[in-house]
Amino acid sequence: MAIRGARSAEGAPRGTERHVPVLLAQMLHAIAARDGQSYIDATFGAGGYSEAILTAAPGSRVLAIDRDPTALASGRWLAEQYPGRLQLSEGQFGDLDRLAATAGFAPADGVVLDVGVSSMQLDDPERGFSFQGDGPLDMRMSLRGPTAADVVNTADEARLADILFHLGEEKSARTIARAIVTRRHQRPIARTSELAQLVARVLGREKIAGRHAATRTFQALRIYVNDELFELAGALGAAERVLAPGGRLVVITFHSLEDRLVKHFFRERAASQPHASRHLPPQAEPSKRPSFQFLNHRPVSPTDTEVAANPRARSARLRAAVRTEAKPWDADSVGLSFPRLGP
Ligand SMILES: C[S@@+](CC[C@H](N)C(=O)[O-])C[C@H]1O[C@@H](n2cnc3c(N)ncnc32)[C@H](O)[C@@H]1O
């Protein structure tokens, strides 16, 4: 849910849609911010998490990363509220260890990732993320690279079907892909409303299980355009490299593909695998000591009260772990059951 102009602090933007931070108290509990320590908020958005950390630990400092230049531009006022304590950095969280090193934030005492899109992105029709309202079919968080319209108008039918099936878990992926290709022979699909109506027509109804018929198609395209799963996998490895022993990694996800990836990462890194292959002599397989310890074995979900106040929180899941002293692992395993699909 977005609230309009709800910031109370002086200098805050007025009359703009703002993002309501999800699982805020639970994130603060998990990150356990302390004075004198350095934190990385790798998904700055509207700055709700950054501000909460800066307030909870008055001697701390935060490096705030976002790939969306408009998010950082609207966050400048917040940096002015906390002179010398909040540094803004435009970039992708898959690079967060390099961004942290450049900014003098490595090693860090905590990393928080609140993945997905913000309400400002979702609610602005010009950004093209949503089937509610009409806008250009864009979906790029960074405003750079191929748009969702480029993908639906140029990818071949089999690839479109793979994108919808794997990244949207859309059962009718092939039917929708075929309809997109047939339709674009007449004229390119340029607007969110055109795609939403096309999908609803192909599936024969506007709503499926209470959600718009195009929900999964839009999710798939958004994940593809922003290469979200591989960004997330990269960020987990980068956090493992940048965190000091005792530092905490807190990840909030919004759908099962993301949550599965985080669960797999934490399970793997928290389990000891002294000799991963029984076909190799022990000295050929470097021992992988646990690089994380679970803070919570089960994901934390929002309360009914939070969901009632902010329906967008409904599918949020928080997982957190503490960095051990073990060396970072080689970071190639990302825990996906299908090959990389990215622009
Ligand atoms: C859910 S919002 C974060 C909201 C934030 N916690 C708050 O309280 O306002 C997610 C933000 O992460 C950014 N983001 C998503 N993927 C990213 C990536 N790979 N690298 C950097 N930023 C990313 C989006 O642009 C968006 O602004």
CSV table of C-alpha atoms and ligand atoms in Angstrom, one decimal:
chain,number,residue,atom,x,y,z
A,1,MET,CA,0.0,0.0,0.0
A,2,ALA,CA,1.3,3.4,-0.8
A,3,ILE,CA,0.5,6.4,1.4
A,4,ARG,CA,0.3,9.9,-0.1
A,5,GLY,CA,2.6,12.5,1.3
A,6,ALA,CA,2.7,10.8,4.7
A,7,ARG,CA,6.3,11.7,5.6
A,8,SER,CA,6.5,13.8,8.8
A,9,ALA,CA,10.1,14.9,8.7
A,10,GLU,CA,10.9,18.4,7.3
A,11,GLY,CA,12.2,18.4,3.7
A,12,ALA,CA,10.3,15.2,2.8
A,13,PRO,CA,8.8,15.1,-0.6
A,14,ARG,CA,5.1,16.1,-0.4
A,15,GLY,CA,2.2,14.7,-2.4
A,16,THR,CA,4.2,11.7,-3.8
A,17,GLU,CA,3.3,8.0,-3.5
A,18,ARG,CA,5.6,6.5,-0.9
A,19,HIS,CA,6.4,2.9,-0.1
A,20,VAL,CA,5.3,1.5,3.3
A,21,PRO,CA,8.2,-0.6,4.6
A,22,VAL,CA,7.3,-4.2,5.1
A,23,LEU,CA,8.2,-6.3,8.2
A,24,LEU,CA,10.0,-3.2,9.5
A,25,ALA,CA,10.1,-4.2,13.2
A,26,GLN,CA,11.2,-7.8,12.3
A,27,MET,CA,13.9,-6.5,10.0
A,28,LEU,CA,15.2,-4.2,12.8
A,29,HIS,CA,15.2,-7.1,15.3
A,30,ALA,CA,17.1,-9.3,12.8
A,31,ILE,CA,19.8,-6.7,11.8
A,32,ALA,CA,20.3,-5.7,15.5
A,33,ALA,CA,21.9,-2.4,14.5
A,34,ARG,CA,24.5,-1.0,17.0
A,35,ASP,CA,26.3,2.3,17.4
A,36,GLY,CA,29.6,2.6,15.5
A,37,GLN,CA,28.7,-0.1,13.0
A,38,SER,CA,28.3,0.0,9.2
A,39,TYR,CA,25.3,-1.3,7.4
A,40,ILE,CA,24.3,-1.8,3.7
A,41,ASP,CA,20.7,-1.2,2.7
A,42,ALA,CA,21.0,-2.7,-0.8
A,43,THR,CA,17.4,-1.9,-1.8
A,44,PHE,CA,17.0,1.8,-0.7
A,45,GLY,CA,13.6,2.4,-2.3
A,46,ALA,CA,11.9,5.1,-0.3
A,47,GLY,CA,14.6,4.8,2.4
A,48,GLY,CA,12.3,3.3,5.1
A,49,TYR,CA,14.8,0.6,6.2
A,50,SER,CA,17.8,3.0,6.0
A,51,GLU,CA,16.0,5.5,8.2
A,52,ALA,CA,15.0,2.9,10.7
A,53,ILE,CA,18.5,1.6,11.1
A,54,LEU,CA,20.0,5.2,11.4
A,55,THR,CA,17.4,6.0,14.1
A,56,ALA,CA,17.7,2.7,16.0
A,57,ALA,CA,21.5,3.0,16.3
A,58,PRO,CA,22.4,6.8,16.4
A,59,GLY,CA,26.2,6.2,15.9
A,60,SER,CA,25.8,3.9,12.9
A,61,ARG,CA,26.2,4.6,9.2
A,62,VAL,CA,24.4,3.2,6.2
A,63,LEU,CA,25.4,2.7,2.6
A,64,ALA,CA,22.1,2.8,0.6
A,65,ILE,CA,22.2,1.2,-2.9
A,66,ASP,CA,19.5,1.2,-5.5
A,67,ARG,CA,19.6,0.6,-9.3
A,68,ASP,CA,16.7,3.1,-9.8
A,69,PRO,CA,18.2,6.6,-10.1
A,70,THR,CA,14.8,8.2,-9.3
A,71,ALA,CA,14.7,6.4,-5.9
A,72,LEU,CA,18.1,7.8,-5.0
A,73,ALA,CA,17.2,11.3,-6.2
A,74,SER,CA,14.2,11.3,-3.9
A,75,GLY,CA,16.4,10.0,-1.1
A,76,ARG,CA,18.8,13.0,-1.1
A,77,TRP,CA,16.7,14.8,1.5
A,78,LEU,CA,17.1,11.9,3.8
A,79,ALA,CA,20.9,11.9,3.5
A,80,GLU,CA,20.7,15.6,4.5
A,81,GLN,CA,18.7,14.6,7.7
A,82,TYR,CA,21.7,12.4,8.7
A,83,PRO,CA,24.8,14.3,7.8
A,84,GLY,CA,27.8,12.0,7.2
A,85,ARG,CA,25.8,8.9,8.1
A,86,LEU,CA,23.8,8.0,5.0
A,87,GLN,CA,25.7,7.5,1.7
A,88,LEU,CA,23.7,6.9,-1.5
A,89,SER,CA,25.1,4.7,-4.3
A,90,GLU,CA,23.5,3.9,-7.6
A,91,GLY,CA,24.2,0.4,-8.7
A,92,GLN,CA,23.0,-3.2,-8.7
A,93,PHE,CA,23.0,-5.2,-5.5
A,94,GLY,CA,24.8,-8.1,-7.3
A,95,ASP,CA,27.8,-5.8,-7.1
A,96,LEU,CA,27.3,-4.8,-3.5
A,97,ASP,CA,30.7,-5.9,-2.3
A,98,ARG,CA,32.4,-3.8,-4.9
A,99,LEU,CA,30.1,-0.8,-4.2
A,100,ALA,CA,30.8,-1.2,-0.5
A,101,ALA,CA,34.6,-1.4,-1.0
A,102,THR,CA,34.5,1.8,-3.1
A,103,ALA,CA,32.4,3.6,-0.5
A,104,GLY,CA,34.6,2.5,2.4
A,105,PHE,CA,31.9,0.1,3.8
A,106,ALA,CA,33.8,-3.1,3.6
A,107,PRO,CA,33.7,-5.1,5.9
A,108,ALA,CA,30.1,-4.4,6.8
A,109,ASP,CA,28.2,-5.4,10.0
A,110,GLY,CA,24.9,-6.0,8.3
A,111,VAL,CA,23.3,-6.2,4.9
A,112,VAL,CA,19.6,-6.0,4.2
A,113,LEU,CA,17.9,-6.9,0.9
A,114,ASP,CA,14.2,-6.1,0.5
A,115,VAL,CA,13.9,-7.3,-3.0
A,116,GLY,CA,11.3,-6.6,-5.7
A,117,VAL,CA,9.7,-3.3,-6.7
A,118,SER,CA,8.7,-0.4,-4.6
A,119,SER,CA,5.2,1.2,-4.5
A,120,MET,CA,6.6,4.2,-6.2
A,121,GLN,CA,7.6,2.0,-9.2
A,122,LEU,CA,4.5,-0.1,-9.2
A,123,ASP,CA,2.0,2.7,-8.8
A,124,ASP,CA,3.5,5.0,-11.5
A,125,PRO,CA,1.9,3.9,-14.9
A,126,GLU,CA,4.8,5.5,-16.8
A,127,ARG,CA,7.1,2.9,-15.3
A,128,GLY,CA,5.0,0.1,-16.9
A,129,PHE,CA,5.2,-2.4,-14.1
A,130,SER,CA,1.5,-2.8,-13.5
A,131,PHE,CA,-1.6,-4.0,-15.4
A,132,GLN,CA,-3.6,-1.6,-13.3
A,133,GLY,CA,-3.7,1.7,-15.3
A,134,ASP,CA,-2.2,2.1,-18.7
A,135,GLY,CA,1.4,3.0,-19.5
A,136,PRO,CA,4.3,2.1,-21.8
A,137,LEU,CA,5.3,-1.6,-21.3
A,138,ASP,CA,8.7,-0.7,-19.7
A,139,MET,CA,9.4,-2.4,-16.4
A,140,ARG,CA,13.1,-1.4,-16.1
A,141,MET,CA,14.1,-0.5,-12.6
A,142,SER,CA,17.3,1.1,-13.8
A,143,LEU,CA,15.7,2.8,-16.8
A,144,ARG,CA,18.4,1.2,-18.9
A,145,GLY,CA,18.5,-1.8,-21.3
A,146,PRO,CA,15.7,-3.6,-23.1
A,147,THR,CA,12.2,-2.9,-22.0
A,148,ALA,CA,9.4,-5.4,-21.5
A,149,ALA,CA,7.9,-4.2,-24.9
A,150,ASP,CA,11.3,-5.1,-26.5
A,151,VAL,CA,11.0,-8.6,-25.1
A,152,VAL,CA,7.4,-9.3,-26.0
A,153,ASN,CA,7.9,-7.9,-29.5
A,154,THR,CA,11.2,-9.7,-30.4
A,155,ALA,CA,11.7,-12.9,-28.3
A,156,ASP,CA,10.8,-16.0,-30.2
A,157,GLU,CA,7.8,-18.0,-29.1
A,158,ALA,CA,9.7,-20.8,-27.3
A,159,ARG,CA,11.7,-18.3,-25.3
A,160,LEU,CA,8.6,-16.3,-24.4
A,161,ALA,CA,7.0,-19.5,-23.2
A,162,ASP,CA,10.1,-20.4,-21.1
A,163,ILE,CA,10.1,-16.9,-19.5
A,164,LEU,CA,6.4,-17.1,-18.6
A,165,PHE,CA,6.6,-20.7,-17.4
A,166,HIS,CA,9.8,-20.5,-15.3
A,167,LEU,CA,9.7,-16.9,-14.1
A,168,GLY,CA,5.9,-16.5,-13.8
A,169,GLU,CA,5.1,-20.2,-13.0
A,170,GLU,CA,2.3,-19.6,-15.6
A,171,LYS,CA,0.7,-22.9,-16.6
A,172,SER,CA,-0.7,-21.4,-19.8
A,173,ALA,CA,2.7,-20.1,-20.9
A,174,ARG,CA,2.6,-21.7,-24.3
A,175,THR,CA,-0.9,-20.5,-25.1
A,176,ILE,CA,0.0,-16.9,-24.0
A,177,ALA,CA,3.3,-16.9,-25.9
A,178,ARG,CA,1.5,-18.1,-29.1
A,179,ALA,CA,-1.1,-15.3,-28.7
A,180,ILE,CA,1.6,-12.7,-28.2
A,181,VAL,CA,3.4,-13.7,-31.4
A,182,THR,CA,0.2,-13.8,-33.4
A,183,ARG,CA,-0.8,-10.4,-32.1
A,184,ARG,CA,2.6,-8.7,-32.7
A,185,HIS,CA,2.4,-9.7,-36.4
A,186,GLN,CA,-0.4,-7.2,-36.7
A,187,ARG,CA,1.2,-4.5,-34.7
A,188,PRO,CA,3.7,-4.3,-31.8
A,189,ILE,CA,2.5,-4.5,-28.2
A,190,ALA,CA,3.5,-1.2,-26.7
A,191,ARG,CA,1.2,-0.6,-23.7
A,192,THR,CA,0.6,-2.4,-20.4
A,193,SER,CA,-3.2,-2.4,-21.0
A,194,GLU,CA,-2.8,-4.1,-24.4
A,195,LEU,CA,-0.8,-7.0,-22.9
A,196,ALA,CA,-3.1,-7.3,-19.9
A,197,GLN,CA,-6.2,-7.4,-22.1
A,198,LEU,CA,-4.6,-9.9,-24.5
A,199,VAL,CA,-3.7,-12.3,-21.6
A,200,ALA,CA,-7.2,-12.0,-20.1
A,201,ARG,CA,-8.8,-12.7,-23.5
A,202,VAL,CA,-6.6,-15.7,-24.1
A,203,LEU,CA,-7.3,-17.2,-20.7
A,204,GLY,CA,-11.0,-16.5,-21.1
A,205,ARG,CA,-11.4,-14.4,-17.9
A,206,GLU,CA,-10.2,-11.3,-16.2
A,207,LYS,CA,-9.5,-12.8,-12.8
A,208,ILE,CA,-8.0,-16.1,-11.7
A,209,ALA,CA,-8.1,-17.0,-8.0
A,210,GLY,CA,-8.9,-13.4,-7.2
A,211,ARG,CA,-6.0,-12.0,-9.1
A,212,HIS,CA,-5.8,-10.4,-12.5
A,213,ALA,CA,-5.3,-13.0,-15.2
A,214,ALA,CA,-2.1,-11.2,-16.3
A,215,THR,CA,-0.4,-11.2,-12.9
A,216,ARG,CA,1.9,-14.1,-13.7
A,217,THR,CA,2.8,-12.8,-17.1
A,218,PHE,CA,3.7,-9.4,-15.7
A,219,GLN,CA,5.7,-11.0,-12.9
A,220,ALA,CA,7.7,-13.1,-15.4
A,221,LEU,CA,8.5,-10.2,-17.7
A,222,ARG,CA,9.6,-8.0,-14.8
A,223,ILE,CA,11.9,-10.7,-13.4
A,224,TYR,CA,13.3,-11.2,-16.9
A,225,VAL,CA,13.8,-7.6,-17.8
A,226,ASN,CA,15.7,-6.9,-14.5
A,227,ASP,CA,17.4,-10.3,-14.4
A,228,GLU,CA,16.1,-10.4,-10.8
A,229,LEU,CA,16.9,-14.0,-9.8
A,230,PHE,CA,20.5,-13.9,-10.9
A,231,GLU,CA,20.9,-10.4,-9.3
A,232,LEU,CA,19.6,-11.9,-6.0
A,233,ALA,CA,21.9,-14.9,-6.3
A,234,GLY,CA,24.8,-12.6,-6.9
A,235,ALA,CA,23.8,-10.4,-4.0
A,236,LEU,CA,23.8,-13.3,-1.6
A,237,GLY,CA,27.4,-14.3,-2.6
A,238,ALA,CA,28.5,-10.6,-2.5
A,239,ALA,CA,27.0,-10.3,1.0
A,240,GLU,CA,28.9,-13.4,2.1
A,241,ARG,CA,32.1,-11.8,0.9
A,242,VAL,CA,31.5,-8.3,2.4
A,243,LEU,CA,30.1,-9.2,5.9
A,244,ALA,CA,32.4,-9.2,8.9
A,245,PRO,CA,32.2,-12.2,11.2
A,246,GLY,CA,29.1,-11.7,13.4
A,247,GLY,CA,27.6,-9.5,10.7
A,248,ARG,CA,24.0,-10.2,9.7
A,249,LEU,CA,22.3,-10.8,6.4
A,250,VAL,CA,18.5,-10.1,6.3
A,251,VAL,CA,16.6,-10.9,3.2
A,252,ILE,CA,12.9,-10.1,2.5
A,253,THR,CA,11.3,-11.7,-0.5
A,254,PHE,CA,7.9,-11.5,-2.2
A,255,HIS,CA,7.4,-14.6,-4.2
A,256,SER,CA,8.3,-18.3,-4.0
A,257,LEU,CA,11.1,-18.2,-6.6
A,258,GLU,CA,13.0,-15.6,-4.6
A,259,ASP,CA,12.3,-17.3,-1.3
A,260,ARG,CA,13.4,-20.7,-2.5
A,261,LEU,CA,16.7,-19.2,-3.7
A,262,VAL,CA,17.4,-17.6,-0.4
A,263,LYS,CA,16.4,-20.7,1.6
A,264,HIS,CA,18.6,-22.9,-0.6
A,265,PHE,CA,21.5,-20.4,-0.1
A,266,PHE,CA,21.2,-20.3,3.7
A,267,ARG,CA,20.7,-24.1,4.0
A,268,GLU,CA,23.8,-24.7,1.9
A,269,ARG,CA,26.0,-22.2,3.6
A,270,ALA,CA,24.9,-23.1,7.1
A,271,ALA,CA,25.6,-26.8,6.6
A,272,SER,CA,29.1,-28.2,6.8
A,273,GLN,CA,30.3,-30.1,3.7
A,274,PRO,CA,33.8,-31.2,4.6
A,275,HIS,CA,34.2,-33.5,1.5
A,276,ALA,CA,31.6,-32.6,-1.1
A,277,SER,CA,32.6,-35.3,-3.5
A,278,ARG,CA,33.3,-38.9,-2.5
A,279,HIS,CA,35.1,-39.5,-5.8
A,280,LEU,CA,37.9,-37.0,-5.1
A,281,PRO,CA,40.5,-37.2,-2.5
A,282,PRO,CA,39.7,-34.9,0.5
A,283,GLN,CA,42.6,-32.5,-0.3
A,284,ALA,CA,41.3,-31.9,-3.9
A,285,GLU,CA,37.9,-30.6,-2.7
A,286,PRO,CA,38.4,-27.5,-0.5
A,287,SER,CA,36.6,-27.9,2.7
A,288,LYS,CA,33.5,-25.7,2.9
A,289,ARG,CA,33.0,-24.7,6.5
A,290,PRO,CA,29.6,-23.1,7.3
A,291,SER,CA,29.8,-19.4,6.4
A,292,PHE,CA,26.4,-18.6,8.0
A,293,GLN,CA,24.4,-19.6,11.1
A,294,PHE,CA,20.6,-19.4,11.0
A,295,LEU,CA,19.0,-16.7,13.0
A,296,ASN,CA,15.6,-18.2,12.2
A,297,HIS,CA,15.1,-21.6,10.6
A,298,ARG,CA,11.6,-20.8,9.4
A,299,PRO,CA,10.8,-17.6,7.5
A,300,VAL,CA,9.2,-14.7,9.3
A,301,SER,CA,5.8,-13.6,7.8
A,302,PRO,CA,3.8,-10.4,8.4
A,303,THR,CA,1.1,-10.4,11.1
A,304,ASP,CA,-2.6,-10.3,10.1
A,305,THR,CA,-2.6,-6.7,11.4
A,306,GLU,CA,0.2,-5.7,9.0
A,307,VAL,CA,-1.4,-7.4,6.1
A,308,ALA,CA,-4.8,-5.7,6.8
A,309,ALA,CA,-3.0,-2.3,6.9
A,310,ASN,CA,-0.8,-3.1,3.9
A,311,PRO,CA,-2.0,-5.8,1.6
A,312,ARG,CA,1.2,-5.7,-0.4
A,313,ALA,CA,3.0,-7.2,2.6
A,314,ARG,CA,0.9,-10.4,2.3
A,315,SER,CA,3.5,-12.6,0.6
A,316,ALA,CA,6.6,-11.1,2.3
A,317,ARG,CA,9.0,-13.6,3.9
A,318,LEU,CA,12.1,-12.6,6.0
A,319,ARG,CA,15.1,-14.9,6.4
A,320,ALA,CA,18.2,-14.0,8.3
A,321,ALA,CA,21.5,-15.5,9.2
A,322,VAL,CA,24.8,-14.5,11.0
A,323,ARG,CA,28.1,-14.6,9.2
A,324,THR,CA,30.6,-16.9,10.7
A,325,GLU,CA,34.4,-16.6,10.5
A,326,ALA,CA,34.7,-19.2,7.7
A,327,LYS,CA,35.9,-18.1,4.3
A,328,PRO,CA,33.3,-17.2,1.6
A,329,TRP,CA,32.4,-20.2,-0.6
A,330,ASP,CA,33.0,-20.2,-4.3
A,331,ALA,CA,29.8,-18.5,-5.4
A,332,ASP,CA,28.5,-20.3,-8.4
A,333,SER,CA,25.6,-22.2,-7.1
A,334,VAL,CA,22.4,-20.3,-7.3
A,335,GLY,CA,19.8,-23.0,-6.5
A,336,LEU,CA,17.6,-22.6,-9.6
A,337,SER,CA,16.1,-25.6,-11.3
A,338,PHE,CA,16.3,-24.1,-14.8
A,339,PRO,CA,19.0,-22.3,-16.8
A,340,ARG,CA,19.6,-18.6,-16.6
A,341,LEU,CA,16.9,-16.6,-18.3
A,342,GLY,CA,18.0,-13.0,-18.6
A,343,PRO,CA,18.0,-10.2,-21.2
B,1,LIG,C1,10.8,-3.2,-2.1
B,1,LIG,S1,11.7,-1.8,-2.6
B,1,LIG,C2,12.6,-1.4,-1.1
B,1,LIG,C3,11.9,-0.6,-0.1
B,1,LIG,C4,12.7,-0.1,1.0
B,1,LIG,N1,13.1,-1.2,1.9
B,1,LIG,C5,12.0,1.0,1.8
B,1,LIG,O1,11.8,0.8,3.0
B,1,LIG,O2,11.6,2.0,1.2
B,1,LIG,C6,12.9,-2.5,-3.6
B,1,LIG,C7,13.9,-1.5,-4.2
B,1,LIG,O3,15.1,-2.2,-4.6
B,1,LIG,C8,15.5,-1.8,-5.8
B,1,LIG,N2,16.1,-2.9,-6.4
B,1,LIG,C9,15.6,-4.1,-6.9
B,1,LIG,N3,16.5,-4.9,-7.5
B,1,LIG,C10,17.7,-4.2,-7.3
B,1,LIG,C11,19.0,-4.6,-7.7
B,1,LIG,N4,19.3,-5.7,-8.4
B,1,LIG,N5,20.0,-3.7,-7.4
B,1,LIG,C12,19.7,-2.5,-6.8
B,1,LIG,N6,18.5,-2.2,-6.4
B,1,LIG,C13,17.5,-3.0,-6.7
B,1,LIG,C14,14.3,-1.3,-6.5
B,1,LIG,O4,14.6,-0.3,-7.5
B,1,LIG,C15,13.4,-0.7,-5.4
B,1,LIG,O5,13.7,0.6,-5.2
